[in-house]
XYZ file of C-alpha atoms in Angstrom:
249
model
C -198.110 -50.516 137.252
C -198.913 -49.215 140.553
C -201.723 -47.786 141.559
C -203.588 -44.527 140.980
C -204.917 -41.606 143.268
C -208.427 -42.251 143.941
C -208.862 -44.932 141.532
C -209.275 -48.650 142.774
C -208.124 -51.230 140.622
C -208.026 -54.573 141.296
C -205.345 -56.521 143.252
C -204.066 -53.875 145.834
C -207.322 -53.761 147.457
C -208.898 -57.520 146.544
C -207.021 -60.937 146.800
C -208.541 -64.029 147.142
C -211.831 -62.143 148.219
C -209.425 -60.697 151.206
C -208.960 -57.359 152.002
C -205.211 -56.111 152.068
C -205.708 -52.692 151.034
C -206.829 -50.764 153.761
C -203.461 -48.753 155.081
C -203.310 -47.822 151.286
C -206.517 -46.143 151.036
C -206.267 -44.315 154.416
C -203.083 -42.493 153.375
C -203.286 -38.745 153.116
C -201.425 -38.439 149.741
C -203.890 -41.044 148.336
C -206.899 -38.322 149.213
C -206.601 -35.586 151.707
C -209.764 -35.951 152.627
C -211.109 -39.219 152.578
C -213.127 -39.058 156.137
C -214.841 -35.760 154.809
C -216.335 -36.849 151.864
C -217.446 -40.148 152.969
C -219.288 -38.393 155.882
C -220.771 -36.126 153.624
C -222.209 -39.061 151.767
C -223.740 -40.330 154.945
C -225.271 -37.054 155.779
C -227.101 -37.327 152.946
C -228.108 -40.583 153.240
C -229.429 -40.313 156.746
C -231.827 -37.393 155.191
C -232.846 -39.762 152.646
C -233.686 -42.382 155.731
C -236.094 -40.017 156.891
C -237.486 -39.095 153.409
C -238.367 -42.469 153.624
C -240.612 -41.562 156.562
C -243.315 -39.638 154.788
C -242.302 -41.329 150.940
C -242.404 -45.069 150.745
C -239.587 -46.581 147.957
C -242.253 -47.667 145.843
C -242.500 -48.173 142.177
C -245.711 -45.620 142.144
C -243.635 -43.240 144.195
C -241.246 -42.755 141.445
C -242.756 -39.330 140.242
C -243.573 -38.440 143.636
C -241.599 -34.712 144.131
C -241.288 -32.139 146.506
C -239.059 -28.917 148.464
C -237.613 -32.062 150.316
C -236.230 -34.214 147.474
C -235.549 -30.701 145.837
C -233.247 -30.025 148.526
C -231.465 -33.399 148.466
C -230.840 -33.821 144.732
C -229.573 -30.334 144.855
C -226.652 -31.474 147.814
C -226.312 -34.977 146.121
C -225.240 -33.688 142.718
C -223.053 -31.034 144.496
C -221.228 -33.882 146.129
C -221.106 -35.927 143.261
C -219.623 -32.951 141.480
C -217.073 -32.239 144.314
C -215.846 -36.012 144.290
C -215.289 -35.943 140.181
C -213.630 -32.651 140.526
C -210.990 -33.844 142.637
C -210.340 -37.427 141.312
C -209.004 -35.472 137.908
C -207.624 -32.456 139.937
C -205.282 -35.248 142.053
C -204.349 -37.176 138.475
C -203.423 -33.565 136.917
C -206.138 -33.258 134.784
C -207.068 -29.671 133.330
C -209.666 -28.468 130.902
C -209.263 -26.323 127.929
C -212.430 -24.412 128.703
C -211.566 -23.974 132.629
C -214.289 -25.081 134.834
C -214.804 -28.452 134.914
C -218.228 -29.894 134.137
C -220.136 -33.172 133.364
C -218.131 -33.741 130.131
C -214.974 -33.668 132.263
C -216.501 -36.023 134.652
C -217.310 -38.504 131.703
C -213.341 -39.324 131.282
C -213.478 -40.718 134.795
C -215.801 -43.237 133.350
C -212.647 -44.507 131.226
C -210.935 -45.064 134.488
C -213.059 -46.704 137.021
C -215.807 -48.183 134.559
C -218.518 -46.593 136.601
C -220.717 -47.895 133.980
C -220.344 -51.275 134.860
C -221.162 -50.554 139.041
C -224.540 -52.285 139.767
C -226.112 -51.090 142.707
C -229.234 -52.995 144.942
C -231.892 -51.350 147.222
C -233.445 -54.424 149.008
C -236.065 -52.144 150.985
C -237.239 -51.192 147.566
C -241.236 -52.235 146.900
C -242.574 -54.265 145.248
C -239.708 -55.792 145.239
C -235.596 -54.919 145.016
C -234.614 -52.924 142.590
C -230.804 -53.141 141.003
C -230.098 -49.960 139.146
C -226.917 -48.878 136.845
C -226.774 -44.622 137.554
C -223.570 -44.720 134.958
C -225.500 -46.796 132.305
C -225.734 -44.396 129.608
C -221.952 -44.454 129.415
C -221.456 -47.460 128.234
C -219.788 -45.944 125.049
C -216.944 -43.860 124.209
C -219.059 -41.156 123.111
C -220.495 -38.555 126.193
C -224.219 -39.395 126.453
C -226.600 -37.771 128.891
C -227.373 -39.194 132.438
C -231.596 -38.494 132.773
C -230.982 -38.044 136.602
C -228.138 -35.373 136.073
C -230.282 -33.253 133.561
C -233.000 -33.187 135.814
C -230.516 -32.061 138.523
C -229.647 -29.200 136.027
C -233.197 -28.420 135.292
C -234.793 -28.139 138.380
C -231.516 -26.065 139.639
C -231.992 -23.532 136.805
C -235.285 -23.142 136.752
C -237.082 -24.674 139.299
C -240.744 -23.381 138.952
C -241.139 -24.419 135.360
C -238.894 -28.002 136.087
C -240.011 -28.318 139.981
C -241.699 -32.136 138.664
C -238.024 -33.353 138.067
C -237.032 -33.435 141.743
C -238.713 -36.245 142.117
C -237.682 -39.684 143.898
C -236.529 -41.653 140.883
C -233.917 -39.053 139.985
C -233.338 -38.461 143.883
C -232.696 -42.306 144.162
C -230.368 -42.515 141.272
C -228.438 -39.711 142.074
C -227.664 -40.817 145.452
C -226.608 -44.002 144.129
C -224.007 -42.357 141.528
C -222.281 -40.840 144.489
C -222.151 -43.912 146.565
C -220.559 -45.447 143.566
C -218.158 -42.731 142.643
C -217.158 -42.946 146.352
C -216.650 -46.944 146.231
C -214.502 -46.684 143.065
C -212.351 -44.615 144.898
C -212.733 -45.771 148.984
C -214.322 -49.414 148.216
C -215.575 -51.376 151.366
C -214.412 -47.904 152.870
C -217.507 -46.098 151.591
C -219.650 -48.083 154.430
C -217.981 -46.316 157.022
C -217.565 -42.545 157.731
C -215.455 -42.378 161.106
C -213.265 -45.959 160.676
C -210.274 -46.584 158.772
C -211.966 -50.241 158.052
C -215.519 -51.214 157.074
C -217.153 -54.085 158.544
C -219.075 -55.485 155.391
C -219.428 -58.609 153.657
C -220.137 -59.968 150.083
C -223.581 -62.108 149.736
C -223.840 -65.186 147.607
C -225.171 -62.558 144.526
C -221.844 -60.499 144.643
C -222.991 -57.926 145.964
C -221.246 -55.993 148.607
C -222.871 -54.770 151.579
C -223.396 -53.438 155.063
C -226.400 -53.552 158.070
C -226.289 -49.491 158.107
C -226.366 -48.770 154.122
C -229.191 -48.707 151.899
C -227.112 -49.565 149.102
C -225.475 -52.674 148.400
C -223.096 -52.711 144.723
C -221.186 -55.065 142.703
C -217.891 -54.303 141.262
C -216.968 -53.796 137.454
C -215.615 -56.673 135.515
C -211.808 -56.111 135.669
C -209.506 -57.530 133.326
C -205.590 -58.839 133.974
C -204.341 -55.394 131.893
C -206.581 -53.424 134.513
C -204.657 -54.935 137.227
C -201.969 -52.930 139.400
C -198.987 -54.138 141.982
C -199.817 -55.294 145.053
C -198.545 -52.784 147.948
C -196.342 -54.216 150.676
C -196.709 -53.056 153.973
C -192.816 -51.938 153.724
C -194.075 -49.736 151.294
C -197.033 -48.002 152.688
C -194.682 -46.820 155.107
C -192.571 -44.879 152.885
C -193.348 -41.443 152.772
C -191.804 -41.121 149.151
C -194.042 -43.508 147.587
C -194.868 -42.354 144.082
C -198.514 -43.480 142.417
C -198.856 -43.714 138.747
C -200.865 -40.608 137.315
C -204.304 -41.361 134.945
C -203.588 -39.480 131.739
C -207.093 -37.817 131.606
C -205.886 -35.609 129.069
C -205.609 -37.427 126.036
């Protein structure tokens, strides 16, 4: 099977722990606009940086809310929403009902197991804190994520819902996009002006970089999951077809 656009699977990006995937995920017709969206991440996590100025990441800061994390859950979510929107736009997906919404994005889950992403914030207090934004989809059934509802609330009515842009939800949501960027850019999400990321894997599993907050740990592939390795012969070849994810059915 070969691969799909905007959806890593293992073996054409990981072998023997090596990266060989690179070319593959810089090509246009993989994503048109790879270097824009990761940047856009990195935007917002700079402005969460200096959130971090005035808000320590502290379990007894989890409530904490304000205009400021208002703001940023408001842009995170819309950038989470952008990136689902075109991973099932670019494998031909279209809904019954139109506009796409967080139902739609659910299938994705199906695809990339973005359930099964851990993510790690070392500079977390007491101590580090691993957190699962996609855990309530561990089913096959569409369940509620508590850090997207809050999203919707505060956006639709923030004076009576102002408490839920807070920096638990904040923190959560910003760690659904960086995973819903790495299951489609992988090491790749580390860097925002680079076609390669310098990163490494610790002892834990857990991939990381000196200029990211976050540090995640893939899903548990299995051999059916796997697709061909690309050859550099190939990556060159301007016809290369990529197999489409039926999000339809």
């Amino acid at each position: 099977m070969k691969p799909y656009k905007r959806i890593i699977r293992p073996n054409h990006i990981h072998e023997n722990n090596i990266n060989i995937g690179h070319d593959f995920l810089n090509r246009k017709d993989y994503c048109s606009e790879t270097r824009q969206l990761i940047h856009a991440f990195h935007i917002i996590q700079d402005d969460y940086r200096k959130l971090m100025d005035y808000v320590e990441l502290h379990n007894e800061n989890n409530t904490t809310f304000s205009h400021r994390i208002y703001e940023l859950l408001l842009r995170t979510c819309t950038e989470f929403e952008n990136n689902c929107k075109g991973i099932l736009i670019d494998n031909n997906y279209s809904s019954n009902g139109g506009n796409l919404n967080i139902t739609d994005y659910f299938k994705i889950n199906k695809a990339s197991k973005l359930n099964e992403y851990t993510v790690k914030i070392n500079n977390w207090f007491p101590e580090s804190i691993i957190i699962k934004p996609f855990e309530e989809w561990n089913s096959n059934e569409y369940s509620q994520l508590f850090w997207y509802k809050a999203y919707n609330n505060v956006k639709h009515n923030r004076s009576e819902n102002f408490q839920d842009a807070n920096l638990k939800n904040l923190t959560y949501a910003l760690a659904a996009l960086f995973i819903v960027l790495a299951s489609q850019f992988d090491k790749n999400v580390f860097t925002q002006f680079q076609e390669w990321s310098m990163s490494s894997s610790g002892d834990d599993g857990y991939q990381s970089s000196q200029n990211s907050i976050f540090s995640y740990k893939y899903p548990n592939w299995l051999a059916t999951d796997k697709v061909e390795h690309i050859s550099r012969e190939l990556l060159v070849n301007d016809n290369f077809e990529y197999s489409i994810f039926d999000f339809n059915v």
